[in-house]
GROMACS .gro file of C-alpha atoms in nm:
model
  296
    1MET     CA    1   1.398   1.827  -0.832
    2THR     CA    2   1.603   1.969  -1.120
    3HIS     CA    3   1.536   2.331  -1.020
    4LEU     CA    4   1.681   2.290  -0.670
    5THR     CA    5   2.011   2.454  -0.587
    6ALA     CA    6   2.294   2.268  -0.419
    7PHE     CA    7   2.207   2.456  -0.098
    8ASP     CA    8   1.841   2.343  -0.119
    9LYS     CA    9   1.948   1.981  -0.167
   10THR     CA   10   2.183   2.002   0.130
   11LYS     CA   11   1.901   2.137   0.350
   12ILE     CA   12   1.676   1.847   0.244
   13LEU     CA   13   1.947   1.592   0.322
   14LEU     CA   14   2.008   1.742   0.665
   15GLU     CA   15   1.634   1.752   0.737
   16SER     CA   16   1.607   1.382   0.658
   17VAL     CA   17   1.883   1.272   0.900
   18PRO     CA   18   1.669   1.262   1.221
   19TRP     CA   19   1.398   1.065   1.040
   20LEU     CA   20   1.646   0.818   0.893
   21ARG     CA   21   1.800   0.769   1.236
   22LYS     CA   22   1.456   0.717   1.392
   23TYR     CA   23   1.339   0.457   1.142
   24SER     CA   24   1.664   0.272   1.076
   25GLY     CA   25   1.598  -0.095   1.149
   26LYS     CA   26   1.222  -0.038   1.164
   27LYS     CA   27   0.962  -0.204   0.942
   28VAL     CA   28   0.757   0.012   0.705
   29VAL     CA   29   0.473  -0.143   0.503
   30ILE     CA   30   0.395   0.033   0.174
   31LYS     CA   31   0.075  -0.026  -0.020
   32TYR     CA   32   0.155   0.031  -0.387
   33GLY     CA   33  -0.127   0.102  -0.630
   34GLY     CA   34  -0.313   0.355  -0.840
   35ASN     CA   35  -0.147   0.565  -1.109
   36ALA     CA   36   0.194   0.499  -0.955
   37MET     CA   37   0.165   0.149  -1.103
   38THR     CA   38   0.080   0.248  -1.460
   39SER     CA   39   0.323   0.532  -1.537
   40PRO     CA   40   0.681   0.420  -1.620
   41GLU     CA   41   0.817   0.743  -1.470
   42LEU     CA   42   0.627   0.692  -1.146
   43GLN     CA   43   0.721   0.324  -1.133
   44ARG     CA   44   1.088   0.416  -1.150
   45ALA     CA   45   1.047   0.692  -0.888
   46PHE     CA   46   0.871   0.450  -0.653
   47ALA     CA   47   1.146   0.190  -0.696
   48GLU     CA   48   1.407   0.458  -0.625
   49ASP     CA   49   1.226   0.559  -0.306
   50VAL     CA   50   1.201   0.203  -0.179
   51THR     CA   51   1.568   0.143  -0.262
   52PHE     CA   52   1.662   0.463  -0.077
   53LEU     CA   53   1.478   0.346   0.235
   54HIS     CA   54   1.643   0.005   0.219
   55THR     CA   55   1.991   0.150   0.161
   56TRP     CA   56   1.963   0.364   0.474
   57GLY     CA   57   1.858   0.080   0.701
   58VAL     CA   58   1.478   0.101   0.690
   59GLN     CA   59   1.300  -0.232   0.628
   60PRO     CA   60   1.042  -0.166   0.351
   61ILE     CA   61   0.772  -0.424   0.276
   62VAL     CA   62   0.566  -0.363  -0.038
   63VAL     CA   63   0.209  -0.493  -0.080
   64HIS     CA   64   0.055  -0.433  -0.421
   65GLY     CA   65  -0.273  -0.467  -0.606
   66GLY     CA   66  -0.321  -0.428  -0.978
   67GLY     CA   67  -0.671  -0.313  -1.066
   68PRO     CA   68  -0.585  -0.125  -1.388
   69GLN     CA   69  -0.371  -0.409  -1.520
   70ILE     CA   70  -0.637  -0.668  -1.433
   71ASN     CA   71  -0.903  -0.464  -1.613
   72GLU     CA   72  -0.683  -0.437  -1.921
   73MET     CA   73  -0.617  -0.812  -1.935
   74LEU     CA   74  -0.983  -0.901  -1.877
   75GLY     CA   75  -1.075  -0.675  -2.168
   76ARG     CA   76  -0.815  -0.836  -2.395
   77LEU     CA   77  -0.950  -1.182  -2.305
   78GLY     CA   78  -1.313  -1.077  -2.339
   79LEU     CA   79  -1.400  -1.179  -1.983
   80ASP     CA   80  -1.679  -0.998  -1.802
   81ALA     CA   81  -1.612  -0.909  -1.437
   82PRO     CA   82  -1.871  -0.649  -1.331
   83PHE     CA   83  -1.864  -0.477  -0.994
   84LYS     CA   84  -2.145  -0.540  -0.746
   85GLY     CA   85  -2.160  -0.332  -0.431
   86GLY     CA   86  -1.817  -0.191  -0.516
   87LEU     CA   87  -1.654  -0.536  -0.541
   88ARG     CA   88  -1.535  -0.717  -0.852
   89VAL     CA   89  -1.731  -1.036  -0.923
   90THR     CA   90  -1.451  -1.293  -0.931
   91THR     CA   91  -1.539  -1.618  -1.106
   92PRO     CA   92  -1.277  -1.898  -1.120
   93GLU     CA   93  -1.184  -1.778  -1.472
   94VAL     CA   94  -1.143  -1.420  -1.350
   95MET     CA   95  -0.939  -1.541  -1.051
   96GLU     CA   96  -0.695  -1.708  -1.291
   97VAL     CA   97  -0.643  -1.371  -1.458
   98VAL     CA   98  -0.604  -1.195  -1.122
   99ARG     CA   99  -0.331  -1.437  -1.016
  100MET     CA  100  -0.159  -1.420  -1.353
  101VAL     CA  101  -0.153  -1.040  -1.363
  102LEU     CA  102  -0.059  -0.978  -0.999
  103GLN     CA  103   0.211  -1.241  -0.972
  104GLY     CA  104   0.328  -1.269  -1.332
  105LYS     CA  105   0.320  -0.906  -1.444
  106VAL     CA  106   0.283  -0.639  -1.175
  107GLN     CA  107   0.505  -0.810  -0.921
  108ARG     CA  108   0.769  -0.916  -1.176
  109GLU     CA  109   0.797  -0.562  -1.314
  110LEU     CA  110   0.839  -0.409  -0.967
  111VAL     CA  111   1.090  -0.670  -0.851
  112SER     CA  112   1.294  -0.612  -1.168
  113LEU     CA  113   1.296  -0.235  -1.112
  114LEU     CA  114   1.401  -0.273  -0.749
  115ASN     CA  115   1.680  -0.509  -0.847
  116LEU     CA  116   1.833  -0.275  -1.105
  117ASP     CA  117   2.068  -0.136  -0.841
  118SER     CA  118   2.065  -0.425  -0.594
  119ILE     CA  119   1.963  -0.788  -0.553
  120ALA     CA  120   1.741  -0.726  -0.254
  121ALA     CA  121   1.381  -0.757  -0.382
  122VAL     CA  122   1.202  -1.093  -0.364
  123GLY     CA  123   0.845  -1.157  -0.480
  124LEU     CA  124   0.591  -1.335  -0.262
  125SER     CA  125   0.226  -1.420  -0.307
  126GLY     CA  126  -0.028  -1.416  -0.029
  127GLU     CA  127  -0.058  -1.787  -0.104
  128ASP     CA  128   0.305  -1.858  -0.015
  129ALA     CA  129   0.353  -2.020   0.328
  130ARG     CA  130  -0.010  -1.932   0.402
  131LEU     CA  131   0.096  -1.569   0.430
  132PHE     CA  132  -0.263  -1.442   0.396
  133GLN     CA  133  -0.576  -1.636   0.488
  134ALA     CA  134  -0.923  -1.505   0.409
  135LYS     CA  135  -1.291  -1.588   0.433
  136ARG     CA  136  -1.531  -1.549   0.143
  137ARG     CA  137  -1.758  -1.249   0.162
  138LEU     CA  138  -2.085  -1.151   0.001
  139GLY     CA  139  -2.153  -0.826  -0.177
  140VAL     CA  140  -2.448  -0.606  -0.086
  141VAL     CA  141  -2.666  -0.453  -0.358
  142GLY     CA  142  -2.980  -0.265  -0.260
  143GLY     CA  143  -2.964  -0.413   0.088
  144GLU     CA  144  -2.954  -0.767  -0.053
  145ALA     CA  145  -2.657  -1.004  -0.012
  146VAL     CA  146  -2.522  -1.130  -0.347
  147ASP     CA  147  -2.260  -1.389  -0.436
  148ILE     CA  148  -1.950  -1.226  -0.585
  149GLY     CA  149  -1.738  -1.537  -0.620
  150GLN     CA  150  -1.379  -1.571  -0.505
  151VAL     CA  151  -1.357  -1.249  -0.303
  152GLY     CA  152  -1.254  -1.252   0.061
  153ASP     CA  153  -1.170  -1.061   0.377
  154ILE     CA  154  -0.835  -1.120   0.549
  155THR     CA  155  -0.876  -1.335   0.861
  156GLY     CA  156  -0.518  -1.435   0.935
  157VAL     CA  157  -0.156  -1.348   0.857
  158ASN     CA  158   0.154  -1.564   0.888
  159PRO     CA  159   0.437  -1.308   0.904
  160ALA     CA  160   0.718  -1.568   0.922
  161PRO     CA  161   0.813  -1.570   0.550
  162VAL     CA  162   0.825  -1.189   0.542
  163CYS     CA  163   1.032  -1.168   0.860
  164ASP     CA  164   1.270  -1.434   0.725
  165LEU     CA  165   1.333  -1.221   0.416
  166LEU     CA  166   1.388  -0.908   0.625
  167LYS     CA  167   1.646  -1.090   0.836
  168SER     CA  168   1.831  -1.165   0.511
  169ASN     CA  169   1.822  -0.793   0.421
  170ARG     CA  170   1.567  -0.848   0.142
  171ILE     CA  171   1.274  -0.634   0.026
  172PRO     CA  172   0.953  -0.844   0.023
  173VAL     CA  173   0.712  -0.757  -0.262
  174ILE     CA  174   0.376  -0.919  -0.195
  175SER     CA  175   0.075  -0.983  -0.421
  176SER     CA  176  -0.264  -0.932  -0.253
  177VAL     CA  177  -0.428  -1.272  -0.288
  178ALA     CA  178  -0.511  -1.510  -0.004
  179LEU     CA  179  -0.589  -1.873   0.065
  180ASP     CA  180  -0.951  -1.954   0.141
  181GLN     CA  181  -0.951  -2.056   0.508
  182ASP     CA  182  -1.248  -2.286   0.451
  183SER     CA  183  -1.113  -2.439   0.129
  184PRO     CA  184  -0.732  -2.415   0.132
  185THR     CA  185  -0.695  -2.523  -0.230
  186ASP     CA  186  -0.888  -2.214  -0.341
  187VAL     CA  187  -0.746  -1.863  -0.371
  188LEU     CA  188  -0.939  -1.543  -0.299
  189ASN     CA  189  -0.906  -1.191  -0.434
  190VAL     CA  190  -0.856  -0.955  -0.138
  191ASN     CA  191  -0.839  -0.578  -0.103
  192ALA     CA  192  -0.475  -0.469  -0.116
  193ASP     CA  193  -0.527  -0.188   0.138
  194ALA     CA  194  -0.673  -0.434   0.388
  195ALA     CA  195  -0.394  -0.684   0.320
  196ALA     CA  196  -0.128  -0.417   0.376
  197ALA     CA  197  -0.291  -0.307   0.702
  198ALA     CA  198  -0.321  -0.664   0.832
  199LEU     CA  199   0.043  -0.734   0.745
  200ALA     CA  200   0.159  -0.409   0.909
  201VAL     CA  201  -0.007  -0.521   1.233
  202ALA     CA  202   0.133  -0.875   1.209
  203VAL     CA  203   0.496  -0.765   1.156
  204GLU     CA  204   0.465  -0.480   1.411
  205ALA     CA  205   0.550  -0.214   1.155
  206GLN     CA  206   0.615   0.142   1.266
  207LYS     CA  207   0.443   0.289   0.962
  208LEU     CA  208   0.190   0.203   0.694
  209ILE     CA  209   0.221   0.416   0.380
  210MET     CA  210  -0.069   0.406   0.133
  211LEU     CA  211  -0.026   0.547  -0.217
  212THR     CA  212  -0.349   0.682  -0.368
  213ASP     CA  213  -0.467   0.892  -0.662
  214VAL     CA  214  -0.546   1.197  -0.447
  215GLU     CA  215  -0.326   1.430  -0.240
  216GLY     CA  216  -0.450   1.290   0.090
  217VAL     CA  217  -0.762   1.311   0.306
  218TYR     CA  218  -0.982   1.620   0.267
  219GLU     CA  219  -1.218   1.769   0.522
  220ASP     CA  220  -1.439   1.839   0.220
  221PHE     CA  221  -1.341   1.657  -0.100
  222GLU     CA  222  -1.491   1.933  -0.317
  223ASP     CA  223  -1.268   2.191  -0.146
  224LYS     CA  224  -0.907   2.113  -0.240
  225SER     CA  225  -0.782   2.365   0.016
  226SER     CA  226  -0.922   2.144   0.296
  227LEU     CA  227  -0.644   1.884   0.280
  228ILE     CA  228  -0.572   1.753   0.631
  229SER     CA  229  -0.200   1.722   0.697
  230HIS     CA  230  -0.233   1.551   1.036
  231MET     CA  231  -0.518   1.398   1.230
  232ASN     CA  232  -0.571   1.130   1.491
  233LEU     CA  233  -0.779   0.813   1.486
  234THR     CA  234  -1.074   0.979   1.659
  235LYS     CA  235  -1.093   1.248   1.391
  236LEU     CA  236  -1.067   0.983   1.119
  237LYS     CA  237  -1.366   0.795   1.258
  238GLU     CA  238  -1.565   1.118   1.273
  239LEU     CA  239  -1.488   1.186   0.906
  240MET     CA  240  -1.561   0.835   0.778
  241PRO     CA  241  -1.935   0.880   0.705
  242SER     CA  242  -1.864   1.187   0.488
  243LEU     CA  243  -1.575   1.044   0.285
  244ALA     CA  244  -1.598   0.962  -0.085
  245SER     CA  245  -1.685   0.596  -0.139
  246GLY     CA  246  -1.347   0.520  -0.293
  247MET     CA  247  -1.164   0.637   0.018
  248ILE     CA  248  -1.368   0.439   0.269
  249PRO     CA  249  -1.189   0.101   0.221
  250LYS     CA  250  -0.853   0.277   0.255
  251MET     CA  251  -0.958   0.456   0.570
  252ASP     CA  252  -1.106   0.137   0.715
  253ALA     CA  253  -0.767  -0.024   0.657
  254ALA     CA  254  -0.588   0.275   0.812
  255ALA     CA  255  -0.807   0.254   1.123
  256GLN     CA  256  -0.749  -0.121   1.155
  257ALA     CA  257  -0.372  -0.070   1.133
  258LEU     CA  258  -0.371   0.199   1.402
  259GLU     CA  259  -0.598  -0.001   1.631
  260GLY     CA  260  -0.366  -0.299   1.580
  261GLY     CA  261  -0.060  -0.112   1.704
  262VAL     CA  262   0.090   0.061   1.399
  263ASN     CA  263   0.214   0.403   1.509
  264ARG     CA  264   0.143   0.608   1.198
  265VAL     CA  265  -0.042   0.577   0.869
  266HIS     CA  266   0.044   0.807   0.577
  267ILE     CA  267  -0.198   0.870   0.289
  268ILE     CA  268  -0.001   1.017  -0.001
  269ASP     CA  269  -0.039   1.102  -0.368
  270GLY     CA  270   0.120   0.832  -0.582
  271ARG     CA  271   0.092   1.060  -0.886
  272GLN     CA  272   0.368   1.283  -0.748
  273PRO     CA  273   0.720   1.147  -0.798
  274HIS     CA  274   0.904   1.080  -0.469
  275SER     CA  275   0.601   1.177  -0.262
  276MET     CA  276   0.683   0.897  -0.021
  277LEU     CA  277   1.021   1.044   0.071
  278LEU     CA  278   0.878   1.396   0.090
  279GLU     CA  279   0.609   1.281   0.332
  280VAL     CA  280   0.824   1.063   0.556
  281PHE     CA  281   1.152   1.254   0.568
  282THR     CA  282   1.060   1.623   0.561
  283ASN     CA  283   0.906   1.829   0.837
  284GLN     CA  284   0.627   1.969   0.620
  285GLY     CA  285   0.524   1.648   0.442
  286VAL     CA  286   0.292   1.630   0.141
  287GLY     CA  287   0.000   1.405   0.234
  288THR     CA  288  -0.207   1.312   0.540
  289MET     CA  289  -0.051   1.155   0.847
  290ILE     CA  290  -0.286   0.971   1.085
  291THR     CA  291  -0.180   0.879   1.438
  292ARG     CA  292  -0.350   0.697   1.722
  293ASP     CA  293  -0.381   1.010   1.935
  294SER     CA  294  -0.318   1.382   1.899
  295ASN     CA  295   0.009   1.374   2.096
  296GLU     CA  296   0.204   1.166   1.841
   0.00000   0.00000   0.00000
């Protein structure tokens, strides 16, 4: 941004006005993860973006994971948590670490950054007020179902605590864990993308923004010139079988959000500072926008 002239900055501000007017008072769920969580520069840029949205009347809701931080802490403690079928095996000991890192480190750091210039951010866990409920799932390895411990799929959302905070002009920051619907004293590790999508549907959000470690969705991942700037849900479903395995859970979540009533899903590069504002408030955008149909 430092190379921009005053005229360039004025053009950007004017370009953002229609978008700010359109989304003022509207809920926007943001899934925060990837490299944006581990770089101090990107953490600050993300906090600035969320604060900007909130200042101009948008109602941001942040849902976060913490895979890199969890891996680091497990290594320091010497705990083994292998992946089976793409899912982390979560023993009770590993679940303790997951809760500690998500709620005691990742969330606290983000809330502190957001509150540098305001007192708006409030941390919540998926456990609080039964915000997220989930059912245990099995992993699949070689066509065989395997037990992966305290891992679940979201089955229910209680949006009341989030909506209460929004009414008080707060910014909810939510850790992606859930209560076990069949054993309410147990907590399950859930996919943060799926949690964000389920929450976006429950609060009737206008947008779901998902930060990733790639520029967006590619027609062909090996061809970086094939980035798709806009597609509809039908096109997304056509692409799903050919997507890289790491993108499939995100795109499943995107599809669920759109089918549940969310108007738009944005897949953006969390490695680029302020990519969220560039995608949402400029005509060109920087990532992939997915809508329910081609007319949106």
